Short mmCIF file of C-alpha atoms and ligand atoms in Angstrom, two decimals:
data_model
loop_
_atom_site.label_atom_id
_atom_site.label_comp_id
_atom_site.label_asym_id
_atom_site.label_seq_id
_atom_site.Cartn_x
_atom_site.Cartn_y
_atom_site.Cartn_z
CA MET A 20 12.00 -29.40 7.51
CA ASN A 21 10.55 -25.95 8.74
CA SER A 22 11.20 -22.52 6.99
CA CYS A 23 10.51 -19.35 7.97
CA ILE A 24 9.69 -16.23 5.03
CA VAL A 25 10.49 -12.94 6.41
CA GLY A 26 10.49 -9.56 4.67
CA LEU A 27 13.96 -7.78 4.94
CA GLN A 28 13.13 -4.25 3.94
CA TRP A 29 9.81 -2.36 4.38
CA GLY A 30 7.68 -5.09 3.30
CA ASP A 31 6.08 -5.75 -0.02
CA GLU A 32 9.38 -7.90 -1.08
CA GLY A 33 7.12 -10.37 -2.86
CA LYS A 34 6.51 -12.64 -0.08
CA GLY A 35 3.52 -13.97 -1.35
CA LYS A 36 5.10 -15.25 -4.34
CA VAL A 37 7.72 -16.99 -2.57
CA ILE A 38 5.38 -18.69 -0.51
CA ASP A 39 3.15 -20.13 -3.11
CA ILE A 40 6.38 -21.78 -4.33
CA LEU A 41 7.76 -23.08 -1.19
CA ALA A 42 4.23 -24.14 -0.19
CA GLU A 43 4.16 -26.99 -2.51
CA LYS A 44 7.14 -28.91 -0.78
CA SER A 45 5.08 -27.93 2.60
CA ASP A 46 2.07 -29.23 4.24
CA ILE A 47 1.30 -26.06 6.78
CA VAL A 48 1.39 -22.45 5.99
CA VAL A 49 1.25 -20.18 9.24
CA ARG A 50 0.64 -16.61 9.38
CA TYR A 51 1.89 -15.53 12.46
CA ASN A 52 2.08 -11.50 12.54
CA GLY A 53 0.13 -8.76 11.37
CA GLY A 54 -3.31 -8.36 9.93
CA ALA A 55 -5.21 -7.33 7.03
CA ASN A 56 -2.55 -4.30 6.66
CA ALA A 57 -0.57 -6.92 4.99
CA GLY A 58 -1.22 -7.50 0.91
CA HIS A 59 0.57 -10.70 -0.25
CA THR A 60 -0.14 -11.01 -4.15
CA VAL A 61 0.21 -14.71 -5.78
CA VAL A 62 -0.41 -15.04 -9.33
CA ILE A 63 -1.44 -18.36 -10.81
CA ALA A 64 -1.48 -18.88 -14.63
CA GLY A 65 -2.97 -15.41 -15.19
CA ASP A 66 -5.39 -15.24 -11.82
CA LYS A 67 -4.00 -12.75 -9.09
CA PHE A 68 -4.98 -13.29 -5.32
CA ALA A 69 -4.19 -10.67 -3.21
CA LEU A 70 -4.17 -12.17 0.23
CA HIS A 71 -4.44 -9.97 3.57
CA LEU A 72 -5.09 -12.19 6.16
CA LEU A 73 -5.28 -16.05 4.78
CA PRO A 74 -2.02 -17.60 4.18
CA SER A 75 -0.60 -17.41 0.77
CA GLY A 76 -0.59 -21.37 1.09
CA SER A 77 -4.49 -21.40 1.05
CA VAL A 78 -4.29 -20.59 -2.98
CA ARG A 79 -3.22 -24.34 -3.53
CA PRO A 80 -5.83 -27.07 -2.47
CA ASN A 81 -3.91 -29.25 -0.31
CA ILE A 82 -2.05 -27.15 2.08
CA PHE A 83 -3.23 -26.82 5.35
CA CYS A 84 -3.19 -23.09 6.46
CA VAL A 85 -3.18 -21.77 10.08
CA ILE A 86 -3.51 -18.37 11.60
CA THR A 87 -1.46 -18.01 15.09
CA ASN A 88 -1.93 -15.87 18.31
CA ALA A 89 -0.14 -12.90 17.27
CA VAL A 90 -2.25 -11.86 14.23
CA VAL A 91 -4.88 -9.55 14.68
CA ILE A 92 -7.91 -10.97 12.66
CA ASP A 93 -10.42 -8.56 10.43
CA ALA A 94 -13.27 -11.15 10.35
CA ASP A 95 -14.80 -9.13 7.63
CA CYS A 96 -11.76 -9.32 5.54
CA ILE A 97 -11.29 -13.19 6.18
CA LEU A 98 -14.67 -14.26 5.32
CA GLN A 99 -14.33 -11.95 2.18
CA GLU A 100 -11.08 -13.62 1.39
CA ILE A 101 -12.78 -17.18 1.90
CA ASP A 102 -15.63 -16.49 -0.59
CA ALA A 103 -13.38 -14.78 -3.07
CA LEU A 104 -11.07 -18.30 -2.95
CA ALA A 105 -14.62 -20.08 -2.79
CA GLN A 106 -15.54 -18.57 -6.25
CA LYS A 107 -12.29 -20.07 -7.96
CA GLY A 108 -13.33 -23.50 -6.64
CA ILE A 109 -10.91 -23.13 -3.89
CA THR A 110 -12.21 -24.78 -0.61
CA LEU A 111 -10.89 -23.90 3.05
CA LYS A 112 -12.92 -26.82 4.56
CA ASN A 113 -11.03 -28.93 6.91
CA ARG A 114 -7.35 -27.37 6.00
CA PHE A 115 -7.94 -23.91 7.95
CA LEU A 116 -7.41 -23.23 11.40
CA ILE A 117 -7.64 -20.05 13.57
CA SER A 118 -6.05 -19.34 17.04
CA GLU A 119 -8.45 -18.93 19.78
CA ASN A 120 -6.03 -16.44 21.59
CA ALA A 121 -5.66 -14.19 18.24
CA HIS A 122 -7.32 -10.74 18.89
CA VAL A 123 -10.28 -9.38 16.87
CA VAL A 124 -9.96 -6.17 14.80
CA LEU A 125 -13.92 -4.25 15.24
CA ASP A 126 -15.01 -1.41 13.65
CA TYR A 127 -13.80 0.89 16.23
CA HIS A 128 -10.06 0.24 16.18
CA LYS A 129 -10.57 1.20 12.15
CA LYS A 130 -11.96 4.35 13.21
CA GLU A 131 -9.63 4.97 15.41
CA ASP A 132 -6.91 4.43 13.37
CA GLN A 133 -8.15 7.13 10.81
CA LEU A 134 -9.13 9.52 13.45
CA ARG A 135 -5.41 9.53 15.29
CA GLU A 136 -3.82 9.68 11.62
CA ASP A 137 -6.02 12.85 10.90
CA SER A 138 -5.18 14.54 13.92
CA LEU A 139 -1.55 14.14 13.27
CA GLY A 140 -1.56 16.52 10.51
CA LYS A 141 2.33 16.21 8.79
CA ASN A 142 3.12 13.62 11.48
CA LYS A 143 1.14 11.08 10.52
CA ILE A 144 2.54 7.33 10.37
CA GLY A 145 0.85 6.78 7.02
CA THR A 146 -0.97 3.51 8.19
CA THR A 147 -3.31 1.32 6.09
CA ILE A 148 -6.13 2.44 8.25
CA ARG A 149 -6.80 -1.49 9.08
CA GLY A 150 -7.36 -0.59 12.84
CA ILE A 151 -4.00 -2.34 13.10
CA GLY A 152 -2.04 -0.26 15.83
CA PRO A 153 -5.21 0.46 18.03
CA CYS A 154 -6.16 -3.30 17.99
CA TYR A 155 -2.69 -3.92 19.19
CA ALA A 156 -2.85 -1.46 21.86
CA ASP A 157 -5.84 -2.94 23.17
CA LYS A 158 -4.44 -6.24 23.38
CA ALA A 159 -0.87 -4.86 25.36
CA GLY A 160 -3.85 -2.96 27.29
CA ARG A 161 -5.76 -5.88 28.29
CA SER A 162 -9.02 -4.57 29.58
CA HIS A 163 -10.47 -3.53 26.28
CA ALA A 164 -9.32 -6.65 24.09
CA ILE A 165 -11.61 -9.15 22.27
CA ARG A 166 -10.26 -12.21 21.08
CA MET A 167 -11.37 -15.06 18.99
CA ALA A 168 -12.42 -17.31 21.79
CA ASP A 169 -14.65 -14.17 23.22
CA PHE A 170 -17.11 -15.35 20.26
CA ARG A 171 -17.74 -18.53 22.11
CA ASN A 172 -19.73 -17.01 24.69
CA LEU A 173 -21.75 -14.35 23.04
CA GLU A 174 -23.95 -13.19 26.59
CA GLN A 175 -20.72 -12.21 28.27
CA LEU A 176 -19.14 -10.53 25.06
CA LYS A 177 -22.56 -8.73 24.82
CA ASP A 178 -21.44 -7.26 27.92
CA LYS A 179 -18.15 -6.64 27.44
CA LEU A 180 -18.99 -4.85 24.00
CA GLN A 181 -20.87 -2.16 25.88
CA ALA A 182 -18.06 -1.47 28.26
CA ILE A 183 -15.48 -0.99 25.69
CA VAL A 184 -17.95 0.91 23.03
CA GLU A 185 -18.76 3.45 25.81
CA TYR A 186 -15.27 4.02 26.51
CA LYS A 187 -14.35 4.32 22.93
CA ASN A 188 -17.59 6.75 22.21
CA LYS A 189 -16.13 8.75 25.11
CA VAL A 190 -12.98 9.27 23.21
CA PHE A 191 -14.62 9.48 19.68
CA THR A 192 -16.84 12.59 20.79
CA ALA A 193 -14.98 14.26 23.25
CA LEU A 194 -11.46 14.11 21.80
CA TYR A 195 -12.16 13.76 18.25
CA ASN A 196 -15.83 15.58 17.77
CA ALA A 197 -16.58 12.37 15.52
CA GLU A 198 -19.78 10.29 15.53
CA PRO A 199 -19.97 7.58 18.20
CA VAL A 200 -20.22 3.92 17.01
CA ASN A 201 -23.16 1.37 18.12
CA ALA A 202 -22.34 -0.95 20.70
CA ASP A 203 -25.40 -3.01 19.36
CA GLU A 204 -24.72 -3.14 15.57
CA ILE A 205 -21.39 -4.33 16.43
CA PHE A 206 -22.44 -7.12 18.68
CA GLU A 207 -24.80 -8.26 15.70
CA LYS A 208 -21.53 -8.59 13.28
CA CYS A 209 -19.72 -10.37 16.34
CA LYS A 210 -22.98 -12.92 16.11
CA PHE A 211 -22.31 -13.39 12.22
CA TYR A 212 -18.48 -13.95 12.59
CA ALA A 213 -18.96 -16.16 15.23
CA ASP A 214 -21.37 -17.88 13.30
CA LYS A 215 -18.97 -18.23 10.33
CA LEU A 216 -15.81 -18.66 11.83
CA LEU A 217 -15.71 -20.84 15.29
CA PRO A 218 -15.31 -23.72 13.49
CA PHE A 219 -12.16 -22.61 12.52
CA VAL A 220 -11.10 -21.60 15.96
CA THR A 221 -8.73 -24.00 18.13
CA ASP A 222 -5.44 -24.04 20.10
CA THR A 223 -3.01 -23.64 17.33
CA THR A 224 -0.12 -24.12 19.44
CA GLU A 225 -1.11 -27.74 20.79
CA PHE A 226 -1.98 -28.19 16.58
CA LEU A 227 1.98 -26.68 15.21
CA HIS A 228 3.43 -28.60 17.91
CA LYS A 229 1.58 -32.33 17.26
CA SER A 230 2.14 -31.50 13.59
CA ILE A 231 5.74 -30.83 14.36
CA ALA A 232 6.15 -34.09 16.19
CA ALA A 233 4.30 -35.91 13.14
CA GLY A 234 6.71 -34.91 11.04
CA LYS A 235 4.82 -32.25 9.04
CA SER A 236 6.70 -29.64 7.18
CA ILE A 237 5.75 -26.15 8.25
CA LEU A 238 6.27 -22.89 5.99
CA PHE A 239 6.05 -19.55 8.63
CA GLU A 240 4.68 -16.67 6.60
CA GLY A 241 6.03 -13.51 7.68
CA ALA A 242 3.74 -10.00 7.08
CA GLN A 243 5.26 -6.81 6.52
CA GLY A 244 8.95 -6.55 6.45
CA SER A 245 11.64 -6.36 9.34
CA LEU A 246 12.54 -2.61 9.16
CA LEU A 247 8.54 -2.45 10.18
CA ASP A 248 9.10 -4.13 13.47
CA LEU A 249 7.36 -2.47 16.52
CA ASP A 250 10.68 -3.43 18.36
CA HIS A 251 13.33 -3.43 16.01
CA GLY A 252 12.20 -1.37 12.88
CA THR A 253 12.39 2.55 12.22
CA PHE A 254 10.04 3.38 15.25
CA PRO A 255 7.58 5.29 15.31
CA TYR A 256 7.11 4.85 11.60
CA VAL A 257 6.70 0.84 12.04
CA THR A 258 3.95 -1.44 12.02
CA SER A 259 2.45 -2.58 15.91
CA SER A 260 3.87 -6.21 15.69
CA ASN A 261 6.79 -7.78 15.43
CA SER A 262 7.35 -8.34 11.39
CA SER A 263 11.19 -9.41 11.42
CA ALA A 264 12.26 -13.14 12.05
CA LEU A 265 12.53 -12.46 15.67
CA GLY A 266 8.45 -12.25 15.43
CA MET A 267 8.41 -15.71 14.77
CA SER A 268 8.22 -17.73 17.66
CA VAL A 269 6.63 -15.01 19.88
CA GLY A 270 4.09 -14.86 17.25
CA SER A 271 3.06 -18.84 16.54
CA GLY A 272 4.06 -20.48 20.02
CA VAL A 273 6.80 -22.54 17.78
CA PRO A 274 10.47 -21.87 18.84
CA ALA A 275 12.82 -20.49 16.58
CA LYS A 276 14.81 -23.52 17.23
CA MET A 277 12.48 -25.78 15.59
CA VAL A 278 12.74 -23.77 12.18
CA ASP A 279 15.57 -25.37 10.19
CA LYS A 280 15.64 -22.03 7.31
CA PHE A 281 14.72 -18.68 7.59
CA ILE A 282 14.52 -17.44 4.20
CA GLY A 283 14.57 -13.27 3.84
CA ILE A 284 12.87 -11.97 0.74
CA ALA A 285 14.19 -8.34 -0.45
CA LYS A 286 13.65 -6.81 -3.70
CA ALA A 287 16.74 -5.60 -6.45
CA TYR A 288 15.96 -2.14 -4.90
CA THR A 289 13.97 -0.66 -1.72
CA THR A 290 10.10 0.64 -1.76
CA ARG A 291 8.74 2.08 1.11
CA VAL A 292 4.47 2.86 1.93
CA GLY A 293 3.95 5.25 4.24
CA ALA A 294 5.90 7.95 6.16
CA GLY A 295 9.46 7.74 7.66
CA PRO A 296 13.17 7.95 6.69
CA PHE A 297 14.35 6.19 3.73
CA PRO A 298 18.01 6.76 2.92
CA THR A 299 18.17 5.66 -0.66
CA GLU A 300 15.13 6.79 -1.83
CA GLN A 301 15.21 8.08 -5.35
CA GLU A 302 12.61 11.05 -5.43
CA ASN A 303 13.36 11.54 -9.28
CA GLU A 304 12.97 10.10 -12.74
CA ILE A 305 15.05 6.73 -11.05
CA GLY A 306 12.44 6.12 -8.62
CA GLN A 307 9.41 6.75 -11.25
CA TYR A 308 11.11 4.25 -13.31
CA ILE A 309 11.27 1.83 -10.87
CA ARG A 310 7.65 2.68 -9.74
CA ASP A 311 6.29 2.47 -13.24
CA LYS A 312 8.34 -0.64 -14.33
CA GLY A 313 7.91 -2.45 -10.86
CA HIS A 314 4.13 -1.50 -10.84
CA GLU A 315 4.65 -0.06 -6.93
CA TYR A 316 1.94 0.58 -6.08
CA GLY A 317 0.03 -0.78 -2.66
CA THR A 318 -1.44 -4.47 -2.79
CA THR A 319 -3.60 -3.05 0.24
CA THR A 320 -4.26 0.78 -0.27
CA GLY A 321 -3.32 1.65 -3.59
CA ARG A 322 -0.48 4.32 -2.57
CA PRO A 323 2.63 4.97 -4.95
CA ARG A 324 5.48 3.40 -3.10
CA ARG A 325 8.45 5.22 -2.63
CA CYS A 326 11.20 3.76 -4.45
CA GLY A 327 15.23 3.95 -4.03
CA TRP A 328 18.27 1.85 -4.44
CA PHE A 329 19.14 -1.42 -2.87
CA ASP A 330 20.41 -0.87 0.58
CA ALA A 331 22.73 -3.33 2.02
CA VAL A 332 23.27 -1.44 5.45
CA ALA A 333 19.75 -1.92 6.08
CA VAL A 334 19.70 -5.64 4.72
CA SER A 335 22.61 -6.58 6.61
CA TYR A 336 20.93 -5.42 9.81
CA THR A 337 17.72 -7.37 9.18
CA VAL A 338 19.70 -10.51 8.03
CA THR A 339 21.62 -10.06 11.19
CA ILE A 340 19.02 -9.76 13.55
CA GLY A 341 17.03 -12.46 12.27
CA ALA A 342 19.74 -15.04 11.70
CA ILE A 343 18.41 -15.03 7.75
CA ASP A 344 20.52 -18.26 6.22
CA ALA A 345 19.72 -17.32 2.43
CA ILE A 346 18.08 -14.19 0.17
CA ALA A 347 15.50 -14.24 -2.29
CA LEU A 348 16.24 -11.41 -4.39
CA MET A 349 12.92 -10.46 -6.28
CA HIS A 350 12.24 -7.79 -9.14
CA LEU A 351 15.48 -8.26 -10.68
CA ASP A 352 13.71 -8.01 -14.20
CA THR A 353 12.61 -4.22 -12.94
CA LEU A 354 15.85 -2.85 -13.32
CA ALA A 355 16.48 -3.96 -16.87
CA GLY A 356 17.02 -0.70 -18.93
CA LEU A 357 18.95 1.40 -16.38
CA LYS A 358 22.34 2.71 -17.25
CA GLU A 359 23.62 2.43 -13.73
CA ILE A 360 22.71 0.96 -10.83
CA LYS A 361 23.52 1.80 -7.29
CA LEU A 362 23.78 -0.12 -4.37
CA CYS A 363 24.66 1.39 -0.57
CA ARG A 364 27.28 0.11 1.13
CA ALA A 365 27.64 2.38 4.05
CA TYR A 366 26.43 5.36 5.33
CA LYS A 367 27.82 8.74 6.51
CA ILE A 368 26.57 9.79 9.96
CA ASP A 369 27.78 12.91 11.37
CA GLY A 370 31.18 12.54 9.21
CA LYS A 371 31.49 8.97 10.82
CA GLU A 372 31.20 5.82 8.42
CA THR A 373 29.01 2.93 9.42
CA THR A 374 27.74 -0.48 7.95
CA PHE A 375 25.42 -0.87 10.95
CA PHE A 376 22.04 0.29 10.37
CA PRO A 377 20.95 2.69 12.91
CA ALA A 378 17.23 1.71 14.10
CA ASN A 379 16.91 4.60 15.98
CA ILE A 380 15.44 7.23 13.47
CA ASP A 381 17.17 10.70 14.60
CA ARG A 382 20.51 8.78 13.83
CA LEU A 383 19.15 7.68 10.50
CA SER A 384 17.61 10.51 9.20
CA LYS A 385 21.00 12.07 9.27
CA ALA A 386 22.50 9.01 7.17
CA THR A 387 24.02 9.66 3.96
CA PRO A 388 24.50 6.84 1.71
CA ILE A 389 28.03 5.70 0.03
CA TYR A 390 27.06 3.99 -3.36
CA GLU A 391 28.69 1.52 -5.47
CA THR A 392 27.98 2.11 -9.06
CA VAL A 393 27.49 -0.90 -11.34
CA PRO A 394 26.85 -0.52 -15.13
CA GLY A 395 23.03 -1.77 -15.93
CA TRP A 396 21.69 -3.91 -18.76
CA ASP A 397 19.13 -3.61 -21.36
CA LYS A 398 18.00 -7.31 -22.04
CA ASP A 399 14.59 -8.18 -21.06
CA ILE A 400 15.32 -11.25 -18.10
CA THR A 401 11.85 -12.40 -17.62
CA GLU A 402 11.93 -15.50 -19.40
CA VAL A 403 15.01 -16.53 -18.23
CA ASN A 404 15.23 -19.30 -15.98
CA ASP A 405 18.92 -20.02 -15.39
CA PHE A 406 21.51 -17.62 -13.27
CA TYR A 407 24.25 -18.62 -16.21
CA ASP A 408 21.59 -16.89 -19.05
CA LEU A 409 21.72 -13.54 -17.00
CA PRO A 410 23.55 -10.47 -18.44
CA ALA A 411 26.79 -10.99 -16.76
CA ASN A 412 26.17 -7.43 -15.39
CA ALA A 413 22.94 -8.73 -13.68
CA GLN A 414 25.17 -11.59 -12.46
CA ASN A 415 28.05 -9.53 -11.15
CA PHE A 416 24.82 -7.28 -9.47
CA ILE A 417 23.56 -10.19 -7.46
CA CYS A 418 27.26 -11.37 -6.68
CA LEU A 419 27.98 -7.65 -5.56
CA ILE A 420 24.61 -8.19 -2.93
CA GLU A 421 25.99 -11.40 -1.58
CA GLU A 422 29.40 -9.93 -1.20
CA MET A 423 27.64 -6.94 0.82
CA VAL A 424 25.15 -8.60 2.64
CA LYS A 425 27.36 -12.06 3.28
CA ILE A 426 24.63 -14.70 2.49
CA PRO A 427 23.65 -16.30 -0.45
CA VAL A 428 21.02 -15.15 -3.12
CA THR A 429 19.51 -18.43 -3.76
CA ILE A 430 16.04 -17.37 -5.62
CA ILE A 431 15.94 -14.76 -8.07
CA GLY A 432 12.52 -13.41 -9.07
CA VAL A 433 12.01 -11.88 -12.80
CA GLY A 434 8.29 -11.61 -12.93
CA PRO A 435 5.39 -11.91 -10.99
CA LYS A 436 4.65 -15.63 -12.27
CA ARG A 437 5.25 -18.53 -10.53
CA THR A 438 7.59 -19.73 -13.60
CA GLN A 439 9.46 -16.70 -13.33
CA THR A 440 12.03 -17.41 -10.48
CA ILE A 441 15.58 -18.63 -10.98
CA PHE A 442 16.85 -20.96 -8.04
CA ARG A 443 20.58 -21.34 -7.61
P1 GDP B 506 4.53 -9.13 -0.56
O1 GDP B 506 3.78 -7.97 0.50
O2 GDP B 506 5.77 -9.28 -0.09
O3 GDP B 506 3.74 -10.59 -0.96
O4 GDP B 506 4.57 -8.33 -1.87
P2 GDP B 506 3.40 -7.65 -2.53
O5 GDP B 506 2.34 -8.64 -3.44
O6 GDP B 506 2.91 -6.58 -1.76
O7 GDP B 506 4.13 -6.94 -3.90
C1 GDP B 506 5.14 -7.45 -4.56
C2 GDP B 506 4.54 -7.23 -6.00
O8 GDP B 506 5.77 -7.55 -6.63
C3 GDP B 506 3.09 -8.12 -6.50
O9 GDP B 506 2.52 -7.41 -7.53
C4 GDP B 506 4.21 -9.30 -7.04
O10 GDP B 506 3.04 -10.11 -7.96
C5 GDP B 506 4.96 -8.66 -7.72
N1 GDP B 506 6.66 -9.96 -7.87
C6 GDP B 506 6.92 -10.73 -7.08
N2 GDP B 506 8.14 -10.91 -7.46
C7 GDP B 506 8.49 -10.14 -8.90
C8 GDP B 506 9.23 -10.28 -9.53
O11 GDP B 506 10.36 -11.17 -9.63
N3 GDP B 506 9.28 -9.32 -10.73
C9 GDP B 506 8.15 -8.63 -11.02
N4 GDP B 506 8.43 -8.05 -12.20
N5 GDP B 506 7.16 -8.66 -10.00
C10 GDP B 506 6.93 -9.36 -8.83
P1 IMO B 507 3.04 -6.90 3.42
O1 IMO B 507 2.77 -7.82 4.41
C1 IMO B 507 4.39 -2.39 3.16
C2 IMO B 507 3.17 -0.13 6.53
C3 IMO B 507 2.17 1.07 6.62
C4 IMO B 507 2.70 2.18 7.34
C5 IMO B 507 3.14 1.62 8.46
C6 IMO B 507 2.11 1.15 9.58
O2 IMO B 507 2.36 -6.39 2.43
O3 IMO B 507 4.44 -6.79 3.11
P2 IMO B 507 -0.22 -0.34 9.70
O4 IMO B 507 -1.32 -0.09 9.10
O5 IMO B 507 0.59 -1.72 9.96
O6 IMO B 507 -0.23 0.69 11.30
O7 IMO B 507 1.07 0.69 8.96
O8 IMO B 507 3.67 -0.04 8.10
N1 IMO B 507 2.88 -1.41 6.25
C7 IMO B 507 3.17 -1.97 5.00
N2 IMO B 507 4.07 -1.71 4.29
N3 IMO B 507 3.72 -3.66 3.36
C8 IMO B 507 2.99 -4.19 4.48
O9 IMO B 507 2.60 -5.46 4.40
C9 IMO B 507 2.74 -3.18 5.45
N4 IMO B 507 1.75 -2.94 6.19
C10 IMO B 507 1.92 -2.23 7.12
O10 IMO B 507 2.02 1.93 5.30
O11 IMO B 507 3.68 2.83 6.88
MG1 MG B 508 2.22 -6.27 0.15
#
């Protein structure tokens, strides 16, 4: 059985927690998109791990971890994460692979990300400044790309870096009036990365197909959320990879046909970090209540997350484009204490009602949510482990979501720990 986990909103839905739980019954966990912009939290017996690049299965000692072609590799970040795990006695030796075809994020990508954002003023995207956009742009542009396989030939890499850095420095100095970067320093770092990471570098497509043929069970770990998908999200306020379920096959080299189940992760409300339209956003005491109670601050950047009501129009869209089979609904506990809870069931755009999410932001910006309002509950539910022990209003809320998005909610999160999970 192979499964894929994807975020159904704008990221931070609680993917890390669900991956960690489902990893127990898997042999291999695969990261297939994005880079160190992701921040996946796993909480185990009081220990909190915030993983940016390593698959969330890495915290379990027996799970094989793979990073495939479409992930952009920040080597410093991976090495820090490997060290952090080692300090807790967890080793990745003999159970970790990185694709030779994955592209590498270097210092000049992060610098370009920062300079570009600074230059955009009020039009900034609000990126994580992890160099994601510039690295994917170099991948698409081809001539300035560095891949993990380039670490195998350092002579050639040195020449390549000289030419790339010369070009980048012209842009940094002439366009942005910024300091140039030093090609030799970047090359020295690459030598270090090559030494540390080459033992893990291989053809992960071959590895995954051989593993599937041998009957291994694979869990694919999406990063970001479907609404941040470069082609199907709220462009340009998106990330630079295919973060919807559609990105799983292109990112990993394993066709979606070989995946038995796509599980979508959503919060019982909606959050977004960075700029862009957000129809159900609550810039008021409700949004603040959710932010405080749900600790809604970015795992990667620490930025306060924008908070709002559950948007069934948005989630139905990401369920549809991803052919999602079931939902894991996280953070139900965070809604406790609210007198009333709203769910957006349709939008009104230019006087017309629609239930199909317009990913085009000119139309999305004009959307007024049409809400269904349901009574809330006061009871703390963080220790509940059976659906039928939830307050009736919480049960009804879940059933209403199922009715709106037309697929079942099979996992419910009632707290950050592994044990704070209800299975239906
Ligand atoms: P990811 O990027 O999708 O993996 O999500 P993040 O780790 O960025 O953010 C989710 C946050 O919510 C983390 O701090 C989790 O520990 C926490 N979390 C996950 N599920 C639940 C839940 O059901 N209830 C509560 N209160 N916290 C949760
Ligand atoms: P996980 O995997 C939430 C957002 C950024 C910004 C936009 C572009 O933890 O759910 P980028 O640095 O990718 O160029 O930024 O995308 N973003 C995320 N938001 N969760 C994430 O990952 C995100 N990764 C990127 O905030 O709005
Ligand atoms: Mg996150």
